[in-house]
PDB file of C-alpha atoms in Angstrom:
ATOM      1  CA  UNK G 118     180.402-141.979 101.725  1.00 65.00           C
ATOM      2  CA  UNK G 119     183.354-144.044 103.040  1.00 79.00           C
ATOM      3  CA  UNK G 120     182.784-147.482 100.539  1.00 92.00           C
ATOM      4  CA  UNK G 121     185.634-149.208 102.179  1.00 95.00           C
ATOM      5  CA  UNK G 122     185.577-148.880 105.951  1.00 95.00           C
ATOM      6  CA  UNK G 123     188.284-150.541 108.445  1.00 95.00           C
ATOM      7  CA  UNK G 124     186.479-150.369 111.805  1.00 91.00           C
ATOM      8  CA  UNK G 125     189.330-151.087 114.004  1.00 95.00           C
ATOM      9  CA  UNK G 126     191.900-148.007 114.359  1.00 94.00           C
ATOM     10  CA  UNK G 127     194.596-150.110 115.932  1.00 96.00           C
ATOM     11  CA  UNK G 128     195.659-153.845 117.007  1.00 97.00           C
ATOM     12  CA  UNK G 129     197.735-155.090 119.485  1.00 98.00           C
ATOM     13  CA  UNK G 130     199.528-158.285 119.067  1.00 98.00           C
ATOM     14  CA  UNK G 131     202.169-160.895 120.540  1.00 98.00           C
ATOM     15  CA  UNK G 132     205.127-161.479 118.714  1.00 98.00           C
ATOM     16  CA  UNK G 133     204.995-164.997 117.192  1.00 97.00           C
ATOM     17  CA  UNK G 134     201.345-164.934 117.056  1.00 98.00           C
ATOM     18  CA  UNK G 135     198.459-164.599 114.082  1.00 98.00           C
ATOM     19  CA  UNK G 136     197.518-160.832 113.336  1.00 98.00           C
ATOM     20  CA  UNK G 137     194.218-160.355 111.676  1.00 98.00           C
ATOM     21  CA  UNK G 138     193.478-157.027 109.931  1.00 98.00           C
ATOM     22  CA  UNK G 139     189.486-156.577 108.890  1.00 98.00           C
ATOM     23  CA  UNK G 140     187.725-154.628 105.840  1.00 97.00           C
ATOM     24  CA  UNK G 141     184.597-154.194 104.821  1.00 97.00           C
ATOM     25  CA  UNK G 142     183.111-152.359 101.454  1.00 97.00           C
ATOM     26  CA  UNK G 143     180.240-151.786 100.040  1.00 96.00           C
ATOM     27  CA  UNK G 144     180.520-151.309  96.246  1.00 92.00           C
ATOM     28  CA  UNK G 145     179.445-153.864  94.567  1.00 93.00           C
ATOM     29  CA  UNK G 146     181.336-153.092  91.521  1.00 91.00           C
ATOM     30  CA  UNK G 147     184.551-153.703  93.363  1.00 93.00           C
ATOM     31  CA  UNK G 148     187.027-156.300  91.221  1.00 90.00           C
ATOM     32  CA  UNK G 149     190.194-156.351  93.071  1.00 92.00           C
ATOM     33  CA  UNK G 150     191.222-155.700  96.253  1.00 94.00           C
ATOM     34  CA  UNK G 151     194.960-154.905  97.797  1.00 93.00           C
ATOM     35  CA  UNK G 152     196.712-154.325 101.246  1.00 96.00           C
ATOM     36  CA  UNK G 153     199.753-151.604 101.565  1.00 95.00           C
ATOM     37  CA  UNK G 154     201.389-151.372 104.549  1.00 96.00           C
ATOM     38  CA  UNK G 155     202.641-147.701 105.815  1.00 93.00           C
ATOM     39  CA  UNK G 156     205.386-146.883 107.851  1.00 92.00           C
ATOM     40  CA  UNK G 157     206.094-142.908 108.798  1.00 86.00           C
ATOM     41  CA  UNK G 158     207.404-140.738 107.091  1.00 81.00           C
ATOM     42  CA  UNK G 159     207.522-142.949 103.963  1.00 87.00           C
ATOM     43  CA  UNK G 160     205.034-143.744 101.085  1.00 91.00           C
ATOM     44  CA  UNK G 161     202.556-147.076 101.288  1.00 93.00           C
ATOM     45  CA  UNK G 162     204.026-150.563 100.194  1.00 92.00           C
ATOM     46  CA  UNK G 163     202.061-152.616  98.259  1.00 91.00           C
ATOM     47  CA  UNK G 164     201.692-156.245 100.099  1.00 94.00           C
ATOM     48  CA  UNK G 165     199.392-158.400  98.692  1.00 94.00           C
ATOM     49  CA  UNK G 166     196.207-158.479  96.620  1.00 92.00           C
ATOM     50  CA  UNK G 167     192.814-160.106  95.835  1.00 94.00           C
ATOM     51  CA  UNK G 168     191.040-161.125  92.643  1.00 92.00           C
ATOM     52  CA  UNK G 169     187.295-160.918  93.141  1.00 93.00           C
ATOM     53  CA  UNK G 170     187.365-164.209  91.366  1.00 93.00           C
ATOM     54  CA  UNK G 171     189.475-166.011  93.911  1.00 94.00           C
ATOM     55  CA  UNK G 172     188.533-166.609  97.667  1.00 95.00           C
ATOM     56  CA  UNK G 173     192.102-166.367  99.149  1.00 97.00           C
ATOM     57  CA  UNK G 174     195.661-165.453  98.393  1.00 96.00           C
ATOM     58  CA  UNK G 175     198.680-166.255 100.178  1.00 96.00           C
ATOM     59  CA  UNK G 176     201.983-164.928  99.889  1.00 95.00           C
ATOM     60  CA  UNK G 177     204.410-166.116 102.259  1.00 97.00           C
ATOM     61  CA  UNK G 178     203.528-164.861 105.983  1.00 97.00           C
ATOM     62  CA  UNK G 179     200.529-162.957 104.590  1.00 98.00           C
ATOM     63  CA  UNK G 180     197.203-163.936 103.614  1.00 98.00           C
ATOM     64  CA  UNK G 181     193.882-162.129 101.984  1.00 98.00           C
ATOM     65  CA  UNK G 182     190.901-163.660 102.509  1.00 98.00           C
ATOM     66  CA  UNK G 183     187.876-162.435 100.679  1.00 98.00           C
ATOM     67  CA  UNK G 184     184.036-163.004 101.457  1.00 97.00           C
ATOM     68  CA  UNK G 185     182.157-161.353  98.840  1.00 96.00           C
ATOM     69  CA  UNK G 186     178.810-161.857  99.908  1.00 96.00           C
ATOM     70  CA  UNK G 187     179.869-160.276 103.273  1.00 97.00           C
ATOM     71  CA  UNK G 188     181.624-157.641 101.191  1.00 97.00           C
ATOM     72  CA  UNK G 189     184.439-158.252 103.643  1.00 97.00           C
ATOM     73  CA  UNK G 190     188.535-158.978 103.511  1.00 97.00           C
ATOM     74  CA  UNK G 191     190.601-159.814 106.146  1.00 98.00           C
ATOM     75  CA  UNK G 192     194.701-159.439 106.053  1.00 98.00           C
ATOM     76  CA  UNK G 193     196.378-162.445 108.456  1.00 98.00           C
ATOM     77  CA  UNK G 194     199.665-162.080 109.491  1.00 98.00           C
ATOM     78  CA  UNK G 195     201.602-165.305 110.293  1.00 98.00           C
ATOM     79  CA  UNK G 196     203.182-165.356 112.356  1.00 98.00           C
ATOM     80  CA  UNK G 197     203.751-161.297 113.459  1.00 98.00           C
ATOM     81  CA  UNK G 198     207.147-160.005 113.658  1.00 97.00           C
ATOM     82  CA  UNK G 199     207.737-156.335 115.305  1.00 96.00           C
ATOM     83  CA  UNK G 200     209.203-155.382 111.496  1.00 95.00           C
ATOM     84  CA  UNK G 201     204.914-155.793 110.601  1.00 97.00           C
ATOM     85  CA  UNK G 202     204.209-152.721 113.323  1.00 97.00           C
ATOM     86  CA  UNK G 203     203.111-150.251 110.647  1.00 97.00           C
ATOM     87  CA  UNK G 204     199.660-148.732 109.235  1.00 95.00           C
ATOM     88  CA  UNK G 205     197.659-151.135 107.109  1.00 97.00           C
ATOM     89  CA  UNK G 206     195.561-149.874 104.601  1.00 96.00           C
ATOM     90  CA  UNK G 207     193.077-151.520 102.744  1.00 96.00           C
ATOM     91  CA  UNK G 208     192.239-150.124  99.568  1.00 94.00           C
ATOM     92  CA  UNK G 209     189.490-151.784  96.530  1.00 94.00           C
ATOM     93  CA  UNK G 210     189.292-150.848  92.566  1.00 90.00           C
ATOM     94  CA  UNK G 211     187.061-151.689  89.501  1.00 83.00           C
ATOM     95  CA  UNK G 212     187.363-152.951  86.351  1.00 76.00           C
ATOM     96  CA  UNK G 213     187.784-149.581  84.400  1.00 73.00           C
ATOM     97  CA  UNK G 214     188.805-147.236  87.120  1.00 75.00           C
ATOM     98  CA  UNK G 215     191.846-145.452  87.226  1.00 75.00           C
ATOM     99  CA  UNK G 216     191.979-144.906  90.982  1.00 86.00           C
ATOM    100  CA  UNK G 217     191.971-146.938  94.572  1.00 90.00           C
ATOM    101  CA  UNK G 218     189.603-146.466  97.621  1.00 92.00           C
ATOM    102  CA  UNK G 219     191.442-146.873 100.852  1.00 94.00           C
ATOM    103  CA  UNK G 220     189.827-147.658 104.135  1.00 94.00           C
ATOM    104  CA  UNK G 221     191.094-145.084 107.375  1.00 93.00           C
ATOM    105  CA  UNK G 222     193.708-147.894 108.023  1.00 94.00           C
ATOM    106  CA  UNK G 223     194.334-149.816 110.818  1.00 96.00           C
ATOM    107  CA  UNK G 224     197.348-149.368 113.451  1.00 96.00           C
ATOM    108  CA  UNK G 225     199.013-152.458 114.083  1.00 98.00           C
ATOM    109  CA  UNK G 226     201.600-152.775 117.040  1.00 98.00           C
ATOM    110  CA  UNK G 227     203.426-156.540 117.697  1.00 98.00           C
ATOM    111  CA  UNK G 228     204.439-156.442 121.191  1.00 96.00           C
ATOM    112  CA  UNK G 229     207.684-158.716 122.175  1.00 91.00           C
TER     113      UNK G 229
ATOM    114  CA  UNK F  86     216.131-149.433  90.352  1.00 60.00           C
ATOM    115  CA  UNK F  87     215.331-145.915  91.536  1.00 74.00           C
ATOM    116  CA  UNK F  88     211.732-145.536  93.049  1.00 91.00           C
ATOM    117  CA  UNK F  89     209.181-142.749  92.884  1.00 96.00           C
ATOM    118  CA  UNK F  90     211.022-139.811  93.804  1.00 97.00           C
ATOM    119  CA  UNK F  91     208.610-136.966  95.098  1.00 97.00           C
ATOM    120  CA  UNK F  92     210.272-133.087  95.699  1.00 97.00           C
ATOM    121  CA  UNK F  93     210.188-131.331  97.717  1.00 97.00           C
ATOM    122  CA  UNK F  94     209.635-133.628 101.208  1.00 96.00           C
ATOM    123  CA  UNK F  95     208.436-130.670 103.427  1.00 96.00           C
ATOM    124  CA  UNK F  96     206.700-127.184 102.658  1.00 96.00           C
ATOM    125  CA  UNK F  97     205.091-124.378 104.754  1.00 98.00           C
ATOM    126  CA  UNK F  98     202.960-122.136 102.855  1.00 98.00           C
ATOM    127  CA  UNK F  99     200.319-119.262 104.094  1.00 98.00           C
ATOM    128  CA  UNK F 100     196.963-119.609 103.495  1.00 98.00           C
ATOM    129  CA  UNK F 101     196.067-118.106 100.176  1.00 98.00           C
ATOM    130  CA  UNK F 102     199.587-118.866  98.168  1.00 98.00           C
ATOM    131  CA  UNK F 103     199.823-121.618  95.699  1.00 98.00           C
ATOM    132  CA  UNK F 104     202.238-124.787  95.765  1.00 98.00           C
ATOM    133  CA  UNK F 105     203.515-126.985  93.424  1.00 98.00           C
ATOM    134  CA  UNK F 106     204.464-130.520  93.887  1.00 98.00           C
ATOM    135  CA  UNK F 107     206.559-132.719  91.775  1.00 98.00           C
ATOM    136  CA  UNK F 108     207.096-136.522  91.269  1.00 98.00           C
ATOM    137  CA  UNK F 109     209.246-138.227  89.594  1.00 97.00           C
ATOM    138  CA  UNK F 110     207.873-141.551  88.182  1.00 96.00           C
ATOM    139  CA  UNK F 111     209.801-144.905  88.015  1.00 94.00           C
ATOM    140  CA  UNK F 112     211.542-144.996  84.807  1.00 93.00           C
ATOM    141  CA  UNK F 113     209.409-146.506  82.381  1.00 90.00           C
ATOM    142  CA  UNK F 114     205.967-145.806  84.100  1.00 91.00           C
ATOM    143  CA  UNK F 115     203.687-144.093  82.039  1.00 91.00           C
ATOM    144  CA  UNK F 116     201.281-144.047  84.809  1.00 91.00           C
ATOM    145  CA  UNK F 117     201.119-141.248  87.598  1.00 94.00           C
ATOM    146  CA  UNK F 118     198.289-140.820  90.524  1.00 94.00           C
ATOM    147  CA  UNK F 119     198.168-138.459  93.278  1.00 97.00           C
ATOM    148  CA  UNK F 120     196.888-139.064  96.578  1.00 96.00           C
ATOM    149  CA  UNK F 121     195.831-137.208  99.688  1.00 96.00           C
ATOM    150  CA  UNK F 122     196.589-138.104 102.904  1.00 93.00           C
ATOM    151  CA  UNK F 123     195.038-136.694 106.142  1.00 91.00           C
ATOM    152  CA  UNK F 124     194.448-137.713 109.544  1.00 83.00           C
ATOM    153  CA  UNK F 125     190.194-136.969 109.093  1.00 77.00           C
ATOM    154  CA  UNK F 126     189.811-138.192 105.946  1.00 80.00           C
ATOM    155  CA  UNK F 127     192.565-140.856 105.128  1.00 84.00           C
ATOM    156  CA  UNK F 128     194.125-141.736 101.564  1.00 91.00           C
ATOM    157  CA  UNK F 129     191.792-139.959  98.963  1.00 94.00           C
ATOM    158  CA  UNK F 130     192.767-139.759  94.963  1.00 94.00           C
ATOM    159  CA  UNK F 131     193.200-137.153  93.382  1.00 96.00           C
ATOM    160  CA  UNK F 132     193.814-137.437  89.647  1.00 93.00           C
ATOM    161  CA  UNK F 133     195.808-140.027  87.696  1.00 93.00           C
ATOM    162  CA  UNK F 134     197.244-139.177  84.268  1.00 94.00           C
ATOM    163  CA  UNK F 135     198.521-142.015  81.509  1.00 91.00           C
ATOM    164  CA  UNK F 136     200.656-140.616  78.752  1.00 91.00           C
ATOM    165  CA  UNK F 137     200.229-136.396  79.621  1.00 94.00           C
ATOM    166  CA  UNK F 138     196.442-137.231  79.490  1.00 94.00           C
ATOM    167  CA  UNK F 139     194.173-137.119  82.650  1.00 93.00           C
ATOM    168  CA  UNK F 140     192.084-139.920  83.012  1.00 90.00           C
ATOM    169  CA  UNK F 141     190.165-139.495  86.133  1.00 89.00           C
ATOM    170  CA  UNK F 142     190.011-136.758  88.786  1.00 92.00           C
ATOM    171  CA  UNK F 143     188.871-136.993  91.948  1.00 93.00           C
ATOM    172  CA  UNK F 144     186.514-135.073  94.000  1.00 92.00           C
ATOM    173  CA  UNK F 145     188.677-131.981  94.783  1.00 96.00           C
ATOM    174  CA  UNK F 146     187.499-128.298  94.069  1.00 96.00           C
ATOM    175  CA  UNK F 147     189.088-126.885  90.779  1.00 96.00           C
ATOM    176  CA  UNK F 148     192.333-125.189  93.082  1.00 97.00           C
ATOM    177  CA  UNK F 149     193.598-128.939  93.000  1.00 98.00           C
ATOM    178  CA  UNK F 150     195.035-129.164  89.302  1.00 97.00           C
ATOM    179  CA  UNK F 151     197.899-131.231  87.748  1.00 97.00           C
ATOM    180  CA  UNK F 152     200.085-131.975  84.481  1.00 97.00           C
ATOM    181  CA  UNK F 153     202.525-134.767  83.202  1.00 97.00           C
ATOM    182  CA  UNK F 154     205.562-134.336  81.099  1.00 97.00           C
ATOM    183  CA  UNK F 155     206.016-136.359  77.973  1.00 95.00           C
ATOM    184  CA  UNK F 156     208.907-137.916  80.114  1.00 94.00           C
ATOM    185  CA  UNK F 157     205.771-138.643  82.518  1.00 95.00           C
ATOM    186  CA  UNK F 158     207.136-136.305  85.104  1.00 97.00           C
ATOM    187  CA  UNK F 159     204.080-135.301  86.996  1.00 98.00           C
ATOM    188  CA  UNK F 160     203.087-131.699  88.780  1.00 98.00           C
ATOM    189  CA  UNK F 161     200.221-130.996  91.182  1.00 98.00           C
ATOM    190  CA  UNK F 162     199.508-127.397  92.125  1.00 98.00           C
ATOM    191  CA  UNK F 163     196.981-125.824  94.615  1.00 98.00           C
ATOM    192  CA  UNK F 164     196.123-122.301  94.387  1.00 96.00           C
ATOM    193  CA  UNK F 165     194.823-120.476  96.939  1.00 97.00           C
ATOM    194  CA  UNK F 166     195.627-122.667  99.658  1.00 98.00           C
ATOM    195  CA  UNK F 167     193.406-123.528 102.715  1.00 97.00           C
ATOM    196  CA  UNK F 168     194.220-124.523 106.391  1.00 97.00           C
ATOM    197  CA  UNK F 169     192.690-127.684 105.412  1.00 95.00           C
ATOM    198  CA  UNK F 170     194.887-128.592 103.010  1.00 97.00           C
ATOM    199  CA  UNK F 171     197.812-129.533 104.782  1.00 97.00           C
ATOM    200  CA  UNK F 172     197.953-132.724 104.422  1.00 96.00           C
ATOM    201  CA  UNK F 173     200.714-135.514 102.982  1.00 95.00           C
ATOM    202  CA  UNK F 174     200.777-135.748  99.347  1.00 97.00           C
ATOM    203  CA  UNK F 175     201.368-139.173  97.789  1.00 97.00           C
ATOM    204  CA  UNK F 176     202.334-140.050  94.043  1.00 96.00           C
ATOM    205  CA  UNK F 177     201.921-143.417  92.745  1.00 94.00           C
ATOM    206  CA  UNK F 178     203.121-144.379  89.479  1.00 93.00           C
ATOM    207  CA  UNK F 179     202.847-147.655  87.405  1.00 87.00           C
ATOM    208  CA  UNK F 180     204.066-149.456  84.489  1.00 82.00           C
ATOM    209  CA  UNK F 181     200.335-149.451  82.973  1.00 74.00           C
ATOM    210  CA  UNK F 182     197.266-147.468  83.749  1.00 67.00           C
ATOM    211  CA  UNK F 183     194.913-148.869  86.299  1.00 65.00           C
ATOM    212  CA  UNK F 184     195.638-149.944  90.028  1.00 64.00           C
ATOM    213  CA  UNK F 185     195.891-153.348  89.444  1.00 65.00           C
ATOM    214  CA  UNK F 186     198.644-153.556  87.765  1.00 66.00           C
ATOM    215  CA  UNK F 187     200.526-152.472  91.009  1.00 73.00           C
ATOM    216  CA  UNK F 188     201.259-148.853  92.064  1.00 86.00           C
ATOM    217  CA  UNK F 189     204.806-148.102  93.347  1.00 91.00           C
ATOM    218  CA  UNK F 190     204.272-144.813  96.224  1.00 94.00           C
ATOM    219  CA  UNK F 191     206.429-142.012  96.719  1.00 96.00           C
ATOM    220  CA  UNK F 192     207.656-140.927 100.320  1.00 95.00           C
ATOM    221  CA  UNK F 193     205.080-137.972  99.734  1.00 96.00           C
ATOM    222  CA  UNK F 194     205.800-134.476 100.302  1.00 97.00           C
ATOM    223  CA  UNK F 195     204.307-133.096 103.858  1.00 96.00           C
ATOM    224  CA  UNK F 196     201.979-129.847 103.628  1.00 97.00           C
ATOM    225  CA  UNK F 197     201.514-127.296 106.048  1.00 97.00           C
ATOM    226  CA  UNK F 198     199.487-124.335 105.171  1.00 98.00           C
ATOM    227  CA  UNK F 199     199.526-121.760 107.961  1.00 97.00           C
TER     228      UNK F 199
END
């Protein structure tokens, strides 16, 4: 039962323009939401996260958008550098729960 | 400061020996999780503990066990190890228990069972 699905495996993208990363979940009882961002051989890094109770976040170049009705977030990248060509994870939580829920992740190459 | 330090980076073990896995939390987090990383079935938890105590466990068969130190040093160990369990091992640890007060991951130690 994968609750937090991210249906594109990779992205391709031109240096200098707007990356957009997609998620989707379906647990309702989700609260808060976060990206991490995966190179090889190393461990996630946290980049940014999402209250349920907000709509948007924005931290410099990056940017969560949430939909809740849609149960959907999307990650944009502003704009993409080839330092951002990594793994993106999604990942959700709830109130309560000691754990995160990743999506598969999503591949993201900027091309000069 | 110095980050999650996991040990060792790389193992091969044969099917049917047992492994144990160590992290080494950020000083001052009381908070460790374990992750499991594979290529089928992406990042998957594991188990987190807060203060030696295990709080939640994830949907692993009983082989898949784990302990924290009262300096919150954390251990996993998997007995009787299966082909399928090579996979990268990731330990997150933070300041307070629950993932949204921001998890800090380890570089993960790689599995290969053969």
């Amino acid at each position: 039962d994968q609750q937090v699905k991210q249906n594109s495996p990779s992205l391709s993208v031109q240096e200098g323009r707007i990356s957009i990363l997609n998620c989707d979940y379906t647990n309702s009882m989700f609260d808060y939401f976060l990206w991490y961002k995966k190179y090889p051989a190393e461990g996630p890094t946290f980049l940014i996260s999402i209250s349920s109770i907000k709509d948007k976040n924005e931290d410099g170049r990056f940017t969560v958008f949430l939909n809740k009705s849609a149960k959907h977030l999307s990650l944009h990248i502003v704009p993409s550098q080839p330092g951002d060509s990594a793994v993106y994870f999604c990942a959700a939580s709830y109130q309560g729960a000691q754990k995160l829920v990743f999506g598969q992740g999503t591949r993201l190459t900027i091309n000069p | 400061k110095a980050g999650v330090t996991q040990t060792p980076r790389y193992l091969i073990k044969t099917r049917g020996q047992q492994v144990t896995l160590s992290c080494s939390p950020i000083s001052g987090h009381r908070s460790v999780s374990w992750y499991q990383q594979t290529p089928g079935q992406g990042l998957q938890f594991l188990f987190e503990y807060f203060s030696e105590t295990q709080r939640n466990k994830g949907n692993f068969p009983g082989r898949f066990s784990g302990r924290q130190f009262s300096n919150s040093r954390s251990e996993m160990n998997v007995s009787t190890l299966e082909l399928g369990d090579s996979a990268l091992y990731l330990c997150a640890s933070s300041s307070r228990q629950g993932p949204s007060y921001g998890y800090t991951f380890g570089s993960g130690t790689r599995l290969t069972v053969v």
